[in-house]
Each structure stands twice: as structure tokens, then as C-alpha cells.
Short mmCIF file of C-alpha atoms in Angstrom, two decimals:
data_model
loop_
_atom_site.label_atom_id
_atom_site.label_comp_id
_atom_site.label_asym_id
_atom_site.label_seq_id
_atom_site.Cartn_x
_atom_site.Cartn_y
_atom_site.Cartn_z
CA ASP A 7 85.38 105.75 80.84
CA THR A 8 87.99 103.33 81.99
CA GLY A 9 90.85 105.61 82.93
CA VAL A 10 93.13 105.06 85.92
CA SER A 11 91.18 105.51 89.13
CA GLN A 12 92.70 106.35 92.52
CA ASP A 13 91.11 106.42 95.95
CA PRO A 14 90.98 108.40 98.17
CA ARG A 15 91.75 111.63 96.40
CA HIS A 16 92.87 113.27 99.59
CA LYS A 17 93.84 111.83 102.94
CA ILE A 18 94.70 113.81 106.06
CA THR A 19 96.30 111.81 108.84
CA LYS A 20 98.30 112.28 111.99
CA ARG A 21 101.94 111.37 112.21
CA GLY A 22 102.39 107.73 113.14
CA GLN A 23 99.16 106.50 111.57
CA ASN A 24 99.00 104.02 108.70
CA VAL A 25 97.39 104.93 105.39
CA THR A 26 96.47 102.91 102.33
CA PHE A 27 95.83 104.08 98.79
CA ARG A 28 94.13 102.12 96.06
CA CYS A 29 94.67 102.25 92.31
CA ASP A 30 92.53 100.69 89.62
CA PRO A 31 94.42 100.72 86.30
CA ILE A 32 93.01 100.73 82.79
CA SER A 33 91.58 97.24 82.47
CA GLU A 34 93.70 95.93 79.61
CA HIS A 35 96.97 97.29 81.03
CA ASN A 36 99.17 94.77 82.78
CA ARG A 37 101.81 97.22 84.00
CA LEU A 38 101.13 99.43 86.99
CA TYR A 39 103.36 102.11 88.49
CA TRP A 40 103.44 104.19 91.62
CA TYR A 41 105.08 107.61 91.67
CA ARG A 42 105.40 110.24 94.36
CA GLN A 43 105.27 113.96 93.62
CA THR A 44 106.07 116.69 96.11
CA LEU A 45 105.13 120.32 95.60
CA GLY A 46 107.05 121.95 92.79
CA GLN A 47 108.79 118.74 91.77
CA GLY A 48 108.30 116.17 89.05
CA PRO A 49 106.99 112.69 89.79
CA GLU A 50 109.56 110.28 91.25
CA PHE A 51 109.36 106.57 90.55
CA LEU A 52 108.54 104.33 93.51
CA THR A 53 107.73 100.89 92.14
CA TYR A 54 106.12 98.99 89.31
CA PHE A 55 104.27 95.75 88.71
CA GLN A 56 103.84 93.56 85.70
CA ASN A 57 100.68 91.63 86.42
CA GLU A 58 101.00 90.63 90.09
CA ALA A 59 104.80 90.62 90.15
CA GLN A 60 106.57 93.60 91.68
CA LEU A 61 109.53 93.94 89.35
CA GLU A 62 111.31 97.05 90.56
CA LYS A 63 111.41 99.18 93.69
CA SER A 64 113.13 102.52 94.10
CA ARG A 65 115.43 103.18 97.02
CA LEU A 66 112.87 105.89 97.86
CA LEU A 67 110.55 103.11 98.93
CA SER A 68 111.59 102.67 102.53
CA ASP A 69 110.51 99.65 104.55
CA ARG A 70 107.54 101.66 105.84
CA PHE A 71 106.11 101.51 102.32
CA SER A 72 104.59 98.40 100.83
CA ALA A 73 102.77 97.92 97.56
CA GLU A 74 100.76 94.97 96.38
CA ARG A 75 98.87 93.92 93.32
CA PRO A 76 97.47 90.57 94.43
CA LYS A 77 95.46 89.53 91.39
CA GLY A 78 97.19 91.58 88.77
CA SER A 79 94.34 94.08 88.67
CA PHE A 80 94.08 96.82 91.32
CA SER A 81 97.00 97.79 93.51
CA THR A 82 97.39 99.17 97.01
CA LEU A 83 100.14 101.32 98.45
CA GLU A 84 100.40 101.28 102.23
CA ILE A 85 102.48 103.66 104.30
CA GLN A 86 103.04 102.62 107.89
CA ARG A 87 103.93 104.99 110.73
CA THR A 88 103.53 108.05 108.54
CA GLU A 89 105.96 110.95 108.88
CA GLN A 90 105.49 114.57 107.86
CA GLY A 91 107.97 114.01 105.03
CA ASP A 92 105.53 111.54 103.50
CA SER A 93 103.18 114.40 102.63
CA ALA A 94 102.98 114.32 98.84
CA MET A 95 100.80 113.38 95.90
CA TYR A 96 100.91 109.65 95.19
CA LEU A 97 100.32 109.00 91.53
CA CYS A 98 99.39 105.70 89.97
CA ALA A 99 99.90 105.00 86.28
CA SER A 100 99.36 102.05 83.98
CA SER A 101 100.54 100.93 80.57
CA PRO A 102 100.26 97.92 78.32
CA SER A 103 103.32 95.72 77.95
CA GLY A 104 104.84 95.03 74.56
CA THR A 105 106.82 96.97 72.04
CA GLY A 106 104.36 99.78 71.47
CA LYS A 107 104.29 103.31 72.77
CA LYS A 108 106.03 103.84 76.07
CA GLU A 109 103.39 106.24 77.37
CA LEU A 110 102.11 105.94 80.93
CA PHE A 111 98.50 106.81 81.69
CA PHE A 112 98.17 108.56 85.03
CA GLY A 113 95.35 108.77 87.52
CA GLU A 114 94.36 111.97 89.31
CA GLY A 115 96.52 111.09 92.30
CA SER A 116 95.98 110.63 96.01
CA ARG A 117 97.14 113.56 98.05
CA LEU A 118 98.49 112.76 101.51
CA THR A 119 98.79 115.36 104.24
CA VAL A 120 100.53 114.22 107.44
CA LEU A 121 99.96 116.53 110.40
CA GLN B 13 122.86 116.17 89.86
CA LYS B 14 119.51 114.95 88.58
CA GLU B 15 119.31 112.83 85.44
CA VAL B 16 116.81 115.24 83.89
CA GLU B 17 116.98 118.99 84.46
CA GLN B 18 114.19 121.43 83.76
CA ASP B 19 113.88 125.12 84.58
CA PRO B 20 111.07 125.44 87.16
CA GLY B 21 109.89 128.83 85.92
CA PRO B 22 107.36 130.29 86.30
CA LEU B 23 107.24 131.33 82.68
CA SER B 24 104.73 134.10 82.08
CA VAL B 25 103.72 135.01 78.52
CA PRO B 26 100.92 137.03 76.92
CA GLU B 27 98.16 135.20 75.09
CA GLY B 28 99.17 134.39 71.52
CA ALA B 29 102.90 134.23 72.25
CA ILE B 30 105.10 131.24 71.58
CA VAL B 31 106.01 129.25 74.68
CA SER B 32 109.43 127.62 74.59
CA LEU B 33 110.27 124.88 77.09
CA ASN B 34 113.29 122.66 77.35
CA CYS B 35 115.01 119.91 79.29
CA THR B 36 118.53 118.61 79.42
CA TYR B 37 119.51 115.12 80.43
CA SER B 38 122.67 113.29 81.28
CA ASN B 39 122.00 109.66 80.36
CA SER B 40 122.53 108.93 76.67
CA ALA B 41 120.59 105.66 77.04
CA PHE B 42 117.26 107.50 76.98
CA GLN B 43 115.47 106.79 73.72
CA TYR B 44 111.84 107.81 74.25
CA PHE B 45 110.95 111.39 75.07
CA MET B 46 107.64 112.72 76.23
CA TRP B 47 106.01 115.93 77.37
CA TYR B 48 103.22 115.77 79.89
CA ARG B 49 100.92 118.60 80.95
CA GLN B 50 99.72 118.77 84.52
CA TYR B 51 97.02 121.09 85.79
CA SER B 52 96.97 121.98 89.45
CA ARG B 53 96.04 119.02 91.68
CA LYS B 54 95.53 116.74 88.67
CA GLY B 55 97.49 113.84 87.21
CA PRO B 56 99.88 114.36 84.27
CA GLU B 57 98.47 113.85 80.77
CA LEU B 58 100.55 113.08 77.70
CA LEU B 59 101.00 115.88 75.17
CA MET B 60 103.78 114.73 72.88
CA TYR B 61 105.71 111.52 72.34
CA THR B 62 108.93 111.22 70.34
CA TYR B 63 111.29 108.35 69.68
CA SER B 64 114.97 109.21 69.24
CA SER B 65 116.06 112.46 67.58
CA GLY B 66 113.96 114.68 65.37
CA ASN B 67 110.91 116.90 65.34
CA LYS B 68 107.25 116.12 65.79
CA GLU B 69 104.35 118.47 65.31
CA ASP B 70 100.79 118.12 66.56
CA GLY B 71 98.53 121.11 66.11
CA ARG B 72 99.98 124.02 68.10
CA PHE B 73 102.64 121.82 69.70
CA THR B 74 106.09 120.98 68.35
CA ALA B 75 108.54 118.68 70.11
CA GLN B 76 112.21 118.53 69.24
CA VAL B 77 114.83 116.05 70.39
CA ASP B 78 118.57 116.52 69.91
CA LYS B 79 120.23 113.40 71.30
CA SER B 80 123.71 114.62 70.42
CA SER B 81 123.24 117.56 72.78
CA LYS B 82 121.02 115.66 75.21
CA TYR B 83 118.44 118.43 74.87
CA ILE B 84 114.71 118.33 74.21
CA SER B 85 112.28 121.16 73.57
CA LEU B 86 108.58 121.82 73.42
CA PHE B 87 107.10 124.80 71.60
CA ILE B 88 103.52 125.96 72.00
CA ARG B 89 102.31 128.33 69.30
CA ASP B 90 99.45 130.78 69.70
CA SER B 91 99.35 130.14 73.43
CA GLN B 92 95.99 130.30 75.20
CA PRO B 93 95.11 130.92 78.86
CA SER B 94 94.01 127.27 78.96
CA ASP B 95 97.66 126.31 78.31
CA SER B 96 98.51 127.60 81.80
CA ALA B 97 99.80 124.51 83.56
CA THR B 98 102.98 122.74 84.59
CA TYR B 99 104.82 121.02 81.75
CA LEU B 100 106.88 117.96 82.59
CA CYS B 101 109.43 116.36 80.34
CA ALA B 102 109.84 112.62 80.76
CA MET B 103 112.09 110.03 79.21
CA SER B 104 112.50 106.28 79.07
CA TYR B 105 115.21 103.81 78.18
CA GLY B 106 112.64 101.73 76.38
CA ALA B 107 113.74 98.63 78.20
CA ALA B 108 111.30 96.33 79.94
CA GLY B 109 109.19 98.32 82.36
CA ASN B 110 108.52 101.61 80.53
CA LYS B 111 109.70 103.43 83.64
CA LEU B 112 109.74 107.16 83.07
CA THR B 113 112.22 109.62 84.54
CA PHE B 114 110.74 113.09 84.86
CA GLY B 115 112.12 116.58 84.97
CA GLY B 116 111.01 118.86 87.76
CA GLY B 117 108.43 120.63 85.62
CA THR B 118 108.09 124.19 84.32
CA ARG B 119 105.10 126.23 85.41
CA VAL B 120 103.62 128.26 82.57
CA LEU B 121 101.17 131.13 82.91
CA VAL B 122 99.51 132.53 79.79
CA LYS B 123 97.97 135.91 80.52
CA PRO B 124 94.88 137.05 78.57
#
């Protein structure tokens, strides 16, 4: 199947280290989204791409966070100098552009634990 | 105050009961309304999708949207233990981007 794929599924790191997550969207989808979900909360929007262009970033995305989608296919989300408050599930989603259904298709998420 | 409010639960019901979930929202610009189901440590998956006001039924699931009250509901009939999950409401303006704004989720436990 060609669902949204995220890697790694779980990352444990020490405070101050850098981490990178990768997302491979559904192949025909040109929109890609990153969300963050903390325990007991709903997903919160971080950023989204249309093809390789990053079109919107949330104020939640501090300057320690950077996301890229260099060729309009997979995307990476890097967190520099991690803090304990960064511990969360990072969800990637994709969707086709156009006037159709507004559904997002989510991956299984990458869980980050910062010690 | 959050744009989308949802009771966190947990909501515990016996197998076979009707589960009733709801969300309220503050921004009248939302036009597309969705319910996602999320099992523990998994990504959300779409259950129901509704545009504007009205009802939509799909098997055991019924979604209702009342834009005048800024209130949406999801009903699950004949609930099963496999329905035990967190249910997230989500909504979109429908503008370029398809960005979804989620509620906090309601945890549901269906007891056999």
C-alpha cells in the first residue's frame, strides 16, 4: 500500500540533541502537513507544503524547528537543541490539491521522547 | 479559548449502547467538518466527512452539523469494543491549504 509513511516511529533523545523525522506522503498527493500531538490533546498544526513550497507555518514552529520538502516528495522535520517540552507525537499528513474532499491522510506518527 | 472545544471524557458505555459525541466551535468560517478515530499510538483515520449543515449516515455512524449553533455531533449505534478509541473532531475553512483545526479528542471505552 502507498499510505503515508513516517520514520522513525519512536525516537528517544537527550535534551540538547538534534533529531530529524522523515515523512513519505501518498505519491499522488502534492500537499504535505506536519502536526504535533501531545498526550491527551488533539493534533496541532505546525506547517504545510504544496509541492516544495512551504506555504504556512504556525507560531508553534519556533526557530529550533525546520521543515523541508526539497523535491516536492518526501519531507523532513528537524528539531534542533531539543527540550523536554518537545516530547510529543509528530504526525505527517498528505492530501491532493484541488476542489475535492478536504480530508487529510495521516501517517502513524513519530513519537519523540526527550530525556 | 480554543477554536474547537471537545469534552475529553473518558466516556464509558456498555457494548450495544449508543455513543454520543460532540464539539462546539467559535469560528463561523468553518465549512468542512470531519470526525477522525485514533487508536492508541496510531495516526488518526477519517470516519465521517460533512460539508456545511446537515446529517450524514454511514453504517453505524451518523454525523450532524448545526452551523447556526456552531455544534457538531457524532453518533455511534450498536457500539462494539473495537470502537474503543479517541474520537477527534476536525474542521476546515475550505480555503487553499486544507488545514484542519482539531478538537482535543474524546476518549471512548466500550465495555463488553
